[in-house]
């Protein structure tokens, strides 16, 4: 894979916001809280990633649903919709300030489980109790808001199951002009968070013409390489991969914190695996949790010198 074919994504937006002094503790809206409270810091976070080499910036709409915004901000439905739209407007302001109109805006669509605010997106078991029709209608308002603001593409990200991915792609099929990538959260080197096999999910969606890439985010770097290898045909990816991993620290859901530092550099496994991802067919590479703008500079240099 030529380095010139790689699009560099941004890193972990929550990580960057925290580094700028924004608190996400007890925050159900996650990075969406910054849209309402500190749009200046949110713009700066986006700018930091652009300055570090990001060619695609993702909106802070990952954990935003109309219902959750109304509940947390005690606002009207119109105000809730406007908050989602503002996530795009803030990215556009950052792009304008950076004076780089080649940056793409990816509208973030997180899973239903993210808005349960209990880590459900890393288990995915909620999908067993929800119909596909419910999931389609639940995802519709946020998608509409992002499309009204004319994002360049949709980032369907951290999805724990085939069922919910299929629902959102059915919804997006109503807007045939829009492109998207699909990134799953995975719990090990074989399975999505809910237990579906990645090797079963990838071929189900590889022929979807609206998808520019399929892959993995918010997962451990060493697991991702094995997951990508599991779907190759004759050593090649039939649809480009999108990969934006966490660093190598494992999240301890019981304690709601990352595992204790063992003295190793948690970014190193990411850097070691990026050349492998490129060789396997990744054309969109960035970072997720714990990947800062400083880390992204290193990732960009690694890709450019590969």
Coordinates of C-alpha atoms in Angstrom, one line a residue:
X1 CA 0.0 0.0 0.0
X2 CA 1.5 3.3 -1.1
X3 CA 1.8 6.0 1.6
X4 CA 0.2 8.4 -0.9
X5 CA -3.0 6.3 -0.8
X6 CA -3.3 6.5 3.0
X7 CA -5.7 9.0 4.5
X8 CA -4.7 10.0 8.0
X9 CA -7.5 10.3 10.4
X10 CA -7.5 12.2 13.7
X11 CA -6.9 10.7 17.1
X12 CA -8.8 10.3 20.3
X13 CA -11.0 13.4 20.7
X14 CA -11.7 12.8 24.3
X15 CA -7.9 12.3 25.0
X16 CA -7.1 15.6 23.3
X17 CA -9.9 17.5 25.1
X18 CA -8.7 16.2 28.5
X19 CA -5.2 17.3 27.6
X20 CA -6.6 20.8 27.1
X21 CA -8.1 20.8 30.5
X22 CA -11.7 19.8 29.7
X23 CA -13.2 17.3 32.2
X24 CA -15.3 14.4 30.9
X25 CA -16.0 12.8 34.3
X26 CA -19.6 11.9 34.9
X27 CA -20.4 13.2 31.4
X28 CA -23.1 11.3 29.6
X29 CA -22.7 13.4 26.4
X30 CA -19.0 12.6 26.3
X31 CA -17.2 14.8 23.9
X32 CA -20.5 16.3 22.9
X33 CA -20.5 18.2 26.2
X34 CA -17.7 20.4 24.8
X35 CA -20.0 21.5 22.0
X36 CA -22.3 23.2 24.6
X37 CA -19.8 24.2 27.3
X38 CA -16.4 24.8 25.6
X39 CA -16.7 25.0 21.8
X40 CA -13.4 26.9 21.9
X41 CA -11.5 23.9 23.4
X42 CA -13.3 21.6 21.0
X43 CA -12.2 23.7 18.0
X44 CA -8.6 23.7 19.4
X45 CA -8.7 19.9 19.7
X46 CA -9.7 19.6 16.1
X47 CA -7.0 22.2 15.1
X48 CA -4.3 20.2 17.0
X49 CA -5.1 17.1 15.0
X50 CA -5.1 19.1 11.7
X51 CA -1.7 20.6 12.6
X52 CA -0.5 17.0 13.4
X53 CA -1.4 15.9 9.9
X54 CA -5.0 14.7 10.1
X55 CA -6.7 14.7 6.7
X56 CA -10.1 13.7 8.1
X57 CA -11.6 15.3 11.2
X58 CA -14.5 13.5 13.0
X59 CA -17.3 15.4 14.7
X60 CA -18.0 15.3 18.4
X61 CA -21.4 13.7 17.8
X62 CA -20.4 10.1 18.7
X63 CA -22.5 9.9 22.0
X64 CA -25.3 12.3 21.0
X65 CA -28.9 11.3 20.6
X66 CA -31.8 13.7 20.7
X67 CA -33.2 12.0 23.8
X68 CA -29.9 12.1 25.7
X69 CA -29.2 15.8 24.8
X70 CA -32.7 16.8 26.0
X71 CA -32.3 14.8 29.2
X72 CA -28.8 16.2 30.0
X73 CA -29.3 19.8 28.9
X74 CA -33.0 20.3 29.6
X75 CA -33.5 21.7 26.2
X76 CA -36.0 21.4 23.3
X77 CA -35.8 19.0 20.4
X78 CA -34.8 21.8 18.1
X79 CA -32.0 22.8 20.4
X80 CA -30.8 19.2 20.6
X81 CA -30.7 19.0 16.8
X82 CA -28.9 22.3 16.6
X83 CA -26.3 21.0 19.0
X84 CA -25.5 18.0 16.7
X85 CA -25.3 20.4 13.8
X86 CA -22.9 22.6 15.7
X87 CA -20.5 19.7 16.0
X88 CA -20.0 20.0 12.2
X89 CA -19.9 23.8 12.3
X90 CA -17.0 23.7 14.9
X91 CA -15.0 21.3 12.7
X92 CA -15.6 23.7 9.8
X93 CA -14.3 26.6 11.9
X94 CA -11.2 24.7 12.7
X95 CA -10.6 23.9 9.1
X96 CA -11.0 27.5 8.1
X97 CA -8.6 28.6 10.8
X98 CA -6.1 26.1 9.7
X99 CA -6.5 27.4 6.1
X100 CA -6.6 23.9 4.7
X101 CA -9.7 23.2 2.7
X102 CA -8.6 19.7 1.7
X103 CA -9.6 18.4 5.1
X104 CA -12.6 16.1 5.0
X105 CA -15.3 16.1 7.7
X106 CA -16.6 12.8 9.0
X107 CA -19.9 12.9 10.8
X108 CA -19.6 10.5 13.8
X109 CA -22.4 8.0 14.3
X110 CA -21.8 6.0 17.4
X111 CA -23.9 2.9 18.4
X112 CA -27.1 2.9 20.5
X113 CA -25.1 1.4 23.3
X114 CA -22.9 4.5 23.6
X115 CA -25.9 6.6 24.6
X116 CA -26.8 4.1 27.4
X117 CA -23.7 5.6 29.0
X118 CA -22.7 2.3 30.7
X119 CA -20.1 0.8 28.4
X120 CA -22.7 -1.1 26.4
X121 CA -21.0 -0.4 23.1
X122 CA -18.2 -2.7 24.3
X123 CA -20.6 -5.5 25.1
X124 CA -23.3 -5.1 22.4
X125 CA -25.8 -7.3 24.2
X126 CA -28.5 -4.7 24.0
X127 CA -29.1 -5.5 20.3
X128 CA -30.8 -8.7 21.2
X129 CA -33.7 -6.8 22.7
X130 CA -34.1 -4.2 19.9
X131 CA -35.6 -4.6 16.5
X132 CA -33.8 -3.5 13.3
X133 CA -36.7 -1.1 12.8
X134 CA -36.2 0.5 16.2
X135 CA -32.5 0.9 15.5
X136 CA -33.1 2.5 12.1
X137 CA -35.5 5.1 13.6
X138 CA -33.3 5.8 16.6
X139 CA -30.3 6.6 14.4
X140 CA -32.2 8.7 11.9
X141 CA -32.4 12.1 13.6
X142 CA -28.6 12.4 14.2
X143 CA -27.8 11.3 10.6
X144 CA -30.3 13.8 9.3
X145 CA -28.6 16.6 11.3
X146 CA -25.1 15.7 10.0
X147 CA -26.3 15.4 6.4
X148 CA -28.1 18.8 6.6
X149 CA -24.7 20.3 7.6
X150 CA -23.1 18.6 4.5
X151 CA -20.5 16.4 6.1
X152 CA -18.2 14.8 3.5
X153 CA -18.8 11.3 4.8
X154 CA -20.3 9.4 7.7
X155 CA -18.1 7.5 10.3
X156 CA -20.1 4.6 11.6
X157 CA -17.9 3.7 14.5
X158 CA -17.4 1.5 17.5
X159 CA -20.2 -0.7 16.4
X160 CA -20.4 -3.9 18.4
X161 CA -22.6 -6.0 16.2
X162 CA -23.6 -7.0 12.7
X163 CA -27.2 -6.3 13.5
X164 CA -26.8 -2.6 14.3
X165 CA -24.4 -2.1 11.5
X166 CA -26.9 -3.5 9.1
X167 CA -29.7 -1.3 10.4
X168 CA -27.6 1.9 10.0
X169 CA -26.5 0.9 6.5
X170 CA -30.2 0.3 5.6
X171 CA -30.9 3.9 6.9
X172 CA -28.0 5.4 4.9
X173 CA -29.2 3.6 1.7
X174 CA -32.0 6.2 1.7
X175 CA -29.2 8.8 0.9
X176 CA -27.4 7.1 -2.0
X177 CA -25.0 10.1 -2.5
X178 CA -23.4 9.8 0.9
X179 CA -20.3 7.7 1.5
X180 CA -19.3 6.1 4.9
X181 CA -16.9 3.9 6.6
X182 CA -17.8 1.2 9.0
X183 CA -15.6 0.5 12.0
X184 CA -16.4 -2.2 14.6
X185 CA -15.3 -2.5 18.2
X186 CA -13.8 -5.9 18.9
X187 CA -13.1 -7.7 22.1
X188 CA -10.4 -10.1 20.9
X189 CA -8.5 -11.1 17.8
X190 CA -11.6 -12.8 16.3
X191 CA -14.8 -11.3 17.5
X192 CA -16.8 -8.1 17.6
X193 CA -17.8 -6.9 21.0
X194 CA -21.1 -8.8 21.0
X195 CA -19.4 -12.0 19.8
X196 CA -20.1 -11.9 16.1
X197 CA -17.0 -13.0 14.1
X198 CA -15.3 -10.2 12.2
X199 CA -14.7 -12.7 9.5
X200 CA -18.5 -13.0 9.1
X201 CA -19.1 -9.3 9.3
X202 CA -16.7 -8.1 6.7
X203 CA -18.0 -10.2 3.8
X204 CA -21.6 -9.2 4.6
X205 CA -20.7 -5.5 3.8
X206 CA -17.8 -5.6 1.5
X207 CA -19.9 -5.1 -1.6
X208 CA -21.8 -2.1 -0.2
X209 CA -21.1 0.7 -2.7
X210 CA -21.6 3.4 -0.1
X211 CA -18.9 2.1 2.1
X212 CA -15.4 3.3 1.3
X213 CA -13.8 1.1 4.0
X214 CA -14.6 -1.4 6.7
X215 CA -12.5 -2.0 9.7
X216 CA -11.9 -1.6 13.4
X217 CA -11.6 1.2 16.0
X218 CA -11.5 1.5 19.8
X219 CA -9.8 -1.9 20.1
X220 CA -6.3 -3.1 21.0
X221 CA -3.6 -2.8 18.3
X222 CA -2.3 -6.4 18.5
X223 CA -5.9 -7.8 18.1
X224 CA -6.5 -5.7 15.1
X225 CA -3.8 -7.2 12.9
X226 CA -5.2 -10.7 13.4
X227 CA -8.7 -9.5 12.7
X228 CA -7.7 -7.9 9.4
X229 CA -5.8 -11.1 8.4
X230 CA -8.9 -13.2 9.0
X231 CA -10.8 -11.7 6.1
X232 CA -8.1 -11.6 3.3
X233 CA -8.8 -13.4 0.1
X234 CA -5.6 -14.6 -1.7
X235 CA -3.7 -12.3 0.6
X236 CA -5.6 -9.2 -0.3
X237 CA -8.5 -7.1 1.1
X238 CA -11.5 -6.9 -1.2
X239 CA -12.6 -3.6 0.5
X240 CA -10.1 -1.1 2.0
X241 CA -9.6 -1.2 5.7
X242 CA -10.1 1.7 8.1
X243 CA -8.2 1.3 11.4
X244 CA -7.9 3.6 14.3
X245 CA -6.9 1.7 17.4
X246 CA -6.6 2.6 21.1
X247 CA -3.1 2.4 22.6
X248 CA -2.2 -0.9 24.2
X249 CA -3.7 -0.3 27.6
X250 CA -6.7 -2.5 28.3
X251 CA -9.8 -0.9 29.7
X252 CA -11.0 -2.5 33.0
X253 CA -14.7 -2.2 32.8
X254 CA -15.2 -3.4 36.4
X255 CA -13.1 -0.5 37.8
X256 CA -13.9 1.9 35.0
X257 CA -10.2 2.7 34.4
X258 CA -7.3 1.5 32.3
X259 CA -5.1 -1.3 33.7
X260 CA -2.2 -0.3 35.8
X261 CA 0.9 0.9 33.9
X262 CA 3.4 -1.9 33.6
X263 CA 6.2 0.3 32.5
X264 CA 6.0 -0.4 28.8
X265 CA 5.1 2.4 26.3
X266 CA 1.5 1.8 25.3
X267 CA 1.8 3.6 22.0
X268 CA 4.6 1.2 20.8
X269 CA 2.3 -1.7 19.8
X270 CA 0.4 0.8 17.6
X271 CA 3.5 2.0 15.8
X272 CA 4.7 -1.6 15.4
X273 CA 1.4 -2.7 13.8
X274 CA 0.8 0.3 11.5
X275 CA 3.1 -1.0 8.7
X276 CA 1.3 -4.4 8.9
X277 CA -2.1 -2.7 8.6
X278 CA -0.8 -0.8 5.5
X279 CA 0.5 -4.0 3.9
X280 CA -2.8 -5.7 4.6
X281 CA -4.8 -3.0 2.9
X282 CA -5.6 -0.2 5.3
X283 CA -6.1 3.1 3.5
X284 CA -7.6 5.1 6.5
X285 CA -5.4 5.1 9.6
X286 CA -5.7 7.2 12.7
X287 CA -6.1 6.8 16.5
X288 CA -8.8 6.3 19.1
X289 CA -8.7 6.3 22.9
X290 CA -5.4 7.6 24.4
X291 CA -4.0 8.6 21.0
X292 CA -3.2 12.4 21.2
X293 CA -2.3 14.9 18.6
X294 CA 1.4 14.4 19.6
X295 CA 1.0 10.7 18.9
X296 CA -0.6 11.5 15.6
X297 CA 2.5 13.4 14.5
X298 CA 4.5 10.2 15.1
X299 CA 1.9 8.1 13.2
X300 CA 2.0 10.5 10.3
X301 CA 5.8 10.4 10.1
X302 CA 5.8 6.7 10.3
X303 CA 3.4 6.4 7.4
X304 CA 5.3 9.0 5.3
X305 CA 8.6 7.2 5.9
X306 CA 7.2 3.7 5.3

